[in-house]
Structure formats: structure tokens, C-alpha cells
Amino acid sequence: MIRVWPISPRQACLTNKRSTLADSDETGPEDNFMVTPLLKVVLTEDDGPVRERLARIVHEWPEAELCAACATLEETQAAIEADDIDLLITDLKLPDGSGIEAIRFLARRRSEAEAIVISVLADERSVLAAIEAGASGYLLKDADSIDLIEAIRDVMAGRSPISSRIARVLVRRLSENGNTAAENEGARPALTEREMDILWGIAKGFTYGELADSLAISRQTVPVHIRNIYRKLQASNRSEAVFEAARLGLIRL
Amino acid sequence: MIRVWPISPRQACLTNKRSTLADSDETGPEDNFMVTPLLKVVLTEDDGPVRERLARIVHEWPEAELCAACATLEETQAAIEADDIDLLITDLKLPDGSGIEAIRFLARRRSEAEAIVISVLADERSVLAAIEAGASGYLLKDADSIDLIEAIRDVMAGRSPISSRIARVLVRRLSENGNTAAENEGARPALTEREMDILWGIAKGFTYGELADSLAISRQTVPVHIRNIYRKLQASNRSEAVFEAARLGLIRL
DNA sequence: TGTGGAATACCATGATTAGGGTATGGCCGA
DNA sequence: TCGGCCATACCCTAATCATGGTATTCCACA
């Protein structure tokens, strides 16, 4: 079965050139439309009734083809192996492992496929692990009524359907980065330009002589700068200075 | 005017301990409710008609008090100064600056206040800057119809109302972290436990003698491990080894 | 069951480098 | 004019690097 399907940003991005996609489409003046096979979906959920309910939603949606409805990690991996799927919708708590492993498995096989998590878990570890594994969507099961089709449309269009409670975890994580960076900014000792040059050389393992040559200064001047760096970083030798500098973000790694 | 208001996780978190938080799931016993004044809101939006529309929504909502409806950054900062507000709803593009500055300003004055961005901007820089400045919500203006009240409820309950297109930016950023970490995992040389001990000591600036003492091994053994570390990290001295180790994420800073 | 390899540990020495101290002078902005 | 930054110079001690070795344990593979 073949259907007309609007090009998603994701798809356009994934094949190489947009022109390839556009050229293969002869259905009309709108080159935003192309002939696309059904979206191949695998659904994983260990709870039978819930799985049935979700499966029915996907199944009744004419734009997708439900390749498999799995209850375990093993089944899911088999389903991913068996078929080049476009989307995995998975629970996290599975009897034989975590849905995160399924997402990783999918990412390795088909990096262009998408994954949506549907789970009751909202703790930071689960959420971040799922995102880092490659999930693009994360819906909380306790939501009054998950609009699964809306979520699928979102994710295939390059957006991320995420419950607001889950989103808070992401926001907190990212804002922490900002805060710590900003805090360190204040506590960061001010090194002079020359000292930064020297610091870089130290990190790269240069000796006094190499440092002097590369900066075109006297060999005897180098250790003076180095000692000033030690004082400012409260270090007493090179490796400690590099460690402190890295910790304070003075050196970009 | 005084109203009964459920404790938000945010508020619970600020008052004291996490236990309060866990118990505060909506319909619990009476001590989950407290007497609270109206939510004090400042709204900033440079486009007049849009501002009027949003202001009316907030104004007509009985649970909030609209302290000010501003068109510029300056007005916003003045409004924040004038009143201990609970929530800032702001656009990013303002005639005299960025709404991000308003968020930063608010974070400095009242760190417990929340901020929601409503903007047409969806680029990574704007989104991440807003989040790092302290925004908890980010709604895209092109959304068909923003449910502002729902967003306010979300954010005051410790959730993060975020448009799915914006969420994708956050997801991408966080999953990149995961990927680079995972990639480095592969390229990362495998140091033995002993070598990691030694590496730590090096980073802290220990000498051979201190290293030997702290690990209870012979002074002569230390340089052997160190040379092995150099070989594995392709370094030729201590500082370079620390630098490489930090770069590869072998050392948590 | 044996055997190779890796990791760990120990020993020794000469050449090189780093670290600490102290001193002097030029330059520039407050 | 003073202080901070940069640069230069010398000397001495301590530490490191690159070499040589040898021995033990443990694990994987044949």
C-alpha cells in the first residue's frame, strides 16, 4: 500500500539531497509531497491491556503499519532485526530488561529511526538515559489521555513530544549546566594572556625550552609565568595546574 | 483576596524537604493545601494586540493577579523591582533587549519565581539561552492556540510546558552529550584500576613518593605505571597525561 | 593442562627537566 | 608615582624520564 505523505524535515534531512526526494515525486506542483510507504511501527509494552489499547490506536491509524506489538525486550529486538522500522514506541520497564536497551539497539541498527518512550517512570535517571540512548519523545503514562497519533506526527516531523513533567527534568539538567558555568565564571581566577598561552603549552606537555621557542620568549621567563599560574590556581606543579584549569573550565578540552 | 492553593512541588522544594514533595500529589489529605495569595504575574510582549490578548487571558483567570503588562525590557525590570512576583511570562524579542535578560534579572531578584517564554524563536541559541537563564517553560508562538492557563498551571506545579518543536532542541542537546560520551567510550583507552589510581594522584600533583605512600606500593613501581599510562594516552609527561585524561573523560573534574 | 600475555610489583642509574628563590628592568594604566 | 604585568637572568635542589633488568599472579586460549 502506498500513500501520499508530506515530507517531514527529518526525512528530508536523512536522505542526502532534497532534490532526490522532490524529483521522485510526480504527483503535482507541490513538491512538498511524495509517495511514501506506510510508517513502520513497533510497539513494546509489557502490560497486556495497555498494549492492546495502544496497538489498536496505531493499527486503526491509516498512515502507519504496526509491524509488531511486543511484551518483552527480546521480542522487540527480534522485531527490529526482522524489519526496517521507522518508529519504536516502547515502555521502559520490561520483564527481561529496559526499553532503553531496545532504543540503543534500534539506534545501532537504524540510526534514522525514531523512538518514543511511554512510561510511568519520571525520575531523572530514566529520562536522561532514554534521551541519551536516542529517544526523541517521552510521554508519561499518567497523562490523562495520551494522544499517541499526535505524538507520532510530532516525532516524525522532527519535533519532540514530551510530557511537561518529563520536560522539567530536561530543563533542570540543562539549566544546571548554565548555572555551574556561570558560577565558575565568578570563582575563576583571571589569568593573563601570556599565562593562558603558557597554560596551553603545559597542557600539551611542552618543556621549558619548547614553550620558550613557541612563544618566542626566553627560556628563563617561562618558569616565572608557570609559577604565577600555580599561585593563581593554587597548584604546585604542572599536572595539578592542568587538572585545576580543566576543572575550572579555563581550558576547553 | 485569599485563595486556597495546592502546594506546588516548587514551593514544597523551597520550603523544606523532599518528603513533602512526594506526598503532594494533588488529592492527598488536607495538609497538602495552604492559604496562598494570588499568583503575581508579569507579562512582557512588545506586540500590542498580542499583549492585550494574553493580558486578558491572565486577567480573566481568577487565580492570578496581573501585576504588569510590559512592552519593553526596561518596563519589565521595573515591574520585577516593584513587586515580588511569582511568574514572568515574556517574549524574547523586545525593542530594547532580550527577554532572556529579563529572566536573568528575575532569577537574581527572586530565585524562587518562575519564567515562561512565549516566542516565535525556535533556534538553538535562543532556546538554550532562555533555559540556562532560568526559564522553566517555552511556548512557540506559532502554536495554533497557546493554552496559557494550562502552561501556568504546569509551571507552578513544577512541570515544564514546552512546545514539541522546542523540546526537540533540548533533546538534541542532551542526546549529543550521551553520544559524545558513548563515542569517547569506544576510543577511550582502557586503563587498569592501578593506573587509574596513579592517574588520580598525578592529577592531584603527587610526587612519586606521595603516590607510593598513598597506594602503599614501592616508589620504584610508580614510574612503571606512569609510563604505561603515558603509552596508553599517547602522552609523554604528566601534564599532557592529565590533559588527555580530562579530554577523554577518564577523570571526572 | 600447559602456556602466553597482561597486570602488578620491585630494583638501579645517568641525563634531563622542573621547581623555588631572588633580582633587575621596561611598559602601561590608575 | 605606584603597582601590576611581562620579560629576563642565575643558581641549587628535587623530581622526572628513559633505560636497563627480574618476579609473581591471574586469566584466557589452545
PDB file of N, CA and C in Angstrom, chain B residues 43-57 91 118 141 146 148:
ATOM      1  N   LEU B  43       3.653  40.168  32.631  1.00  0.00           N
ATOM      2  CA  LEU B  43       3.602  39.748  31.235  1.00  0.00           C
ATOM      3  C   LEU B  43       4.372  40.742  30.379  1.00  0.00           C
ATOM      4  N   THR B  44       5.245  40.222  29.512  1.00  0.00           N
ATOM      5  CA  THR B  44       6.021  41.107  28.637  1.00  0.00           C
ATOM      6  C   THR B  44       5.899  40.650  27.193  1.00  0.00           C
ATOM      7  N   GLU B  45       5.495  41.571  26.352  1.00  0.00           N
ATOM      8  CA  GLU B  45       5.273  41.238  24.939  1.00  0.00           C
ATOM      9  C   GLU B  45       5.232  42.557  24.187  1.00  0.00           C
ATOM     10  N   ASP B  46       6.085  42.706  23.180  1.00  0.00           N
ATOM     11  CA  ASP B  46       6.177  44.025  22.553  1.00  0.00           C
ATOM     12  C   ASP B  46       5.032  44.306  21.593  1.00  0.00           C
ATOM     13  N   ASP B  47       4.451  43.249  21.036  1.00  0.00           N
ATOM     14  CA  ASP B  47       3.342  43.467  20.093  1.00  0.00           C
ATOM     15  C   ASP B  47       2.052  43.771  20.846  1.00  0.00           C
ATOM     16  N   GLY B  48       1.527  44.949  20.616  1.00  0.00           N
ATOM     17  CA  GLY B  48       0.365  45.425  21.357  1.00  0.00           C
ATOM     18  C   GLY B  48      -0.829  44.489  21.384  1.00  0.00           C
ATOM     19  N   PRO B  49      -1.374  44.150  20.213  1.00  0.00           N
ATOM     20  CA  PRO B  49      -2.561  43.299  20.194  1.00  0.00           C
ATOM     21  C   PRO B  49      -2.332  41.962  20.895  1.00  0.00           C
ATOM     22  N   VAL B  50      -1.161  41.354  20.619  1.00  0.00           N
ATOM     23  CA  VAL B  50      -0.867  40.061  21.260  1.00  0.00           C
ATOM     24  C   VAL B  50      -0.806  40.243  22.766  1.00  0.00           C
ATOM     25  N   ARG B  51      -0.145  41.326  23.193  1.00  0.00           N
ATOM     26  CA  ARG B  51      -0.027  41.575  24.624  1.00  0.00           C
ATOM     27  C   ARG B  51      -1.408  41.714  25.248  1.00  0.00           C
ATOM     28  N   GLU B  52      -2.263  42.460  24.549  1.00  0.00           N
ATOM     29  CA  GLU B  52      -3.613  42.661  25.086  1.00  0.00           C
ATOM     30  C   GLU B  52      -4.343  41.325  25.226  1.00  0.00           C
ATOM     31  N   ARG B  53      -4.177  40.487  24.203  1.00  0.00           N
ATOM     32  CA  ARG B  53      -4.885  39.199  24.221  1.00  0.00           C
ATOM     33  C   ARG B  53      -4.412  38.354  25.403  1.00  0.00           C
ATOM     34  N   LEU B  54      -3.082  38.247  25.535  1.00  0.00           N
ATOM     35  CA  LEU B  54      -2.534  37.429  26.615  1.00  0.00           C
ATOM     36  C   LEU B  54      -2.895  38.024  27.973  1.00  0.00           C
ATOM     37  N   ALA B  55      -2.804  39.349  28.051  1.00  0.00           N
ATOM     38  CA  ALA B  55      -3.124  40.011  29.324  1.00  0.00           C
ATOM     39  C   ALA B  55      -4.553  39.710  29.736  1.00  0.00           C
ATOM     40  N   ARG B  56      -5.440  39.708  28.748  1.00  0.00           N
ATOM     41  CA  ARG B  56      -6.847  39.462  29.079  1.00  0.00           C
ATOM     42  C   ARG B  56      -7.034  38.051  29.619  1.00  0.00           C
ATOM     43  N   ILE B  57      -6.318  37.106  28.996  1.00  0.00           N
ATOM     44  CA  ILE B  57      -6.437  35.719  29.458  1.00  0.00           C
ATOM     45  C   ILE B  57      -6.012  35.601  30.919  1.00  0.00           C
ATOM     46  N   ASP B  91       8.173  37.530  26.098  1.00  0.00           N
ATOM     47  CA  ASP B  91       8.636  37.357  24.736  1.00  0.00           C
ATOM     48  C   ASP B  91      10.161  37.485  24.765  1.00  0.00           C
ATOM     49  N   ILE B 118       7.400  32.979  25.710  1.00  0.00           N
ATOM     50  CA  ILE B 118       6.477  32.822  24.583  1.00  0.00           C
ATOM     51  C   ILE B 118       7.108  33.554  23.420  1.00  0.00           C
ATOM     52  N   LYS B 141       5.197  30.587  19.554  1.00  0.00           N
ATOM     53  CA  LYS B 141       4.037  31.421  19.249  1.00  0.00           C
ATOM     54  C   LYS B 141       3.234  30.865  18.093  1.00  0.00           C
ATOM     55  N   ILE B 146      -2.213  28.778  22.015  1.00  0.00           N
ATOM     56  CA  ILE B 146      -1.487  28.505  23.252  1.00  0.00           C
ATOM     57  C   ILE B 146      -2.479  28.450  24.397  1.00  0.00           C
ATOM     58  N   LEU B 148      -2.536  29.182  27.645  1.00  0.00           N
ATOM     59  CA  LEU B 148      -1.680  29.873  28.599  1.00  0.00           C
ATOM     60  C   LEU B 148      -1.964  29.448  30.030  1.00  0.00           C
TER      61      LEU B 148
END
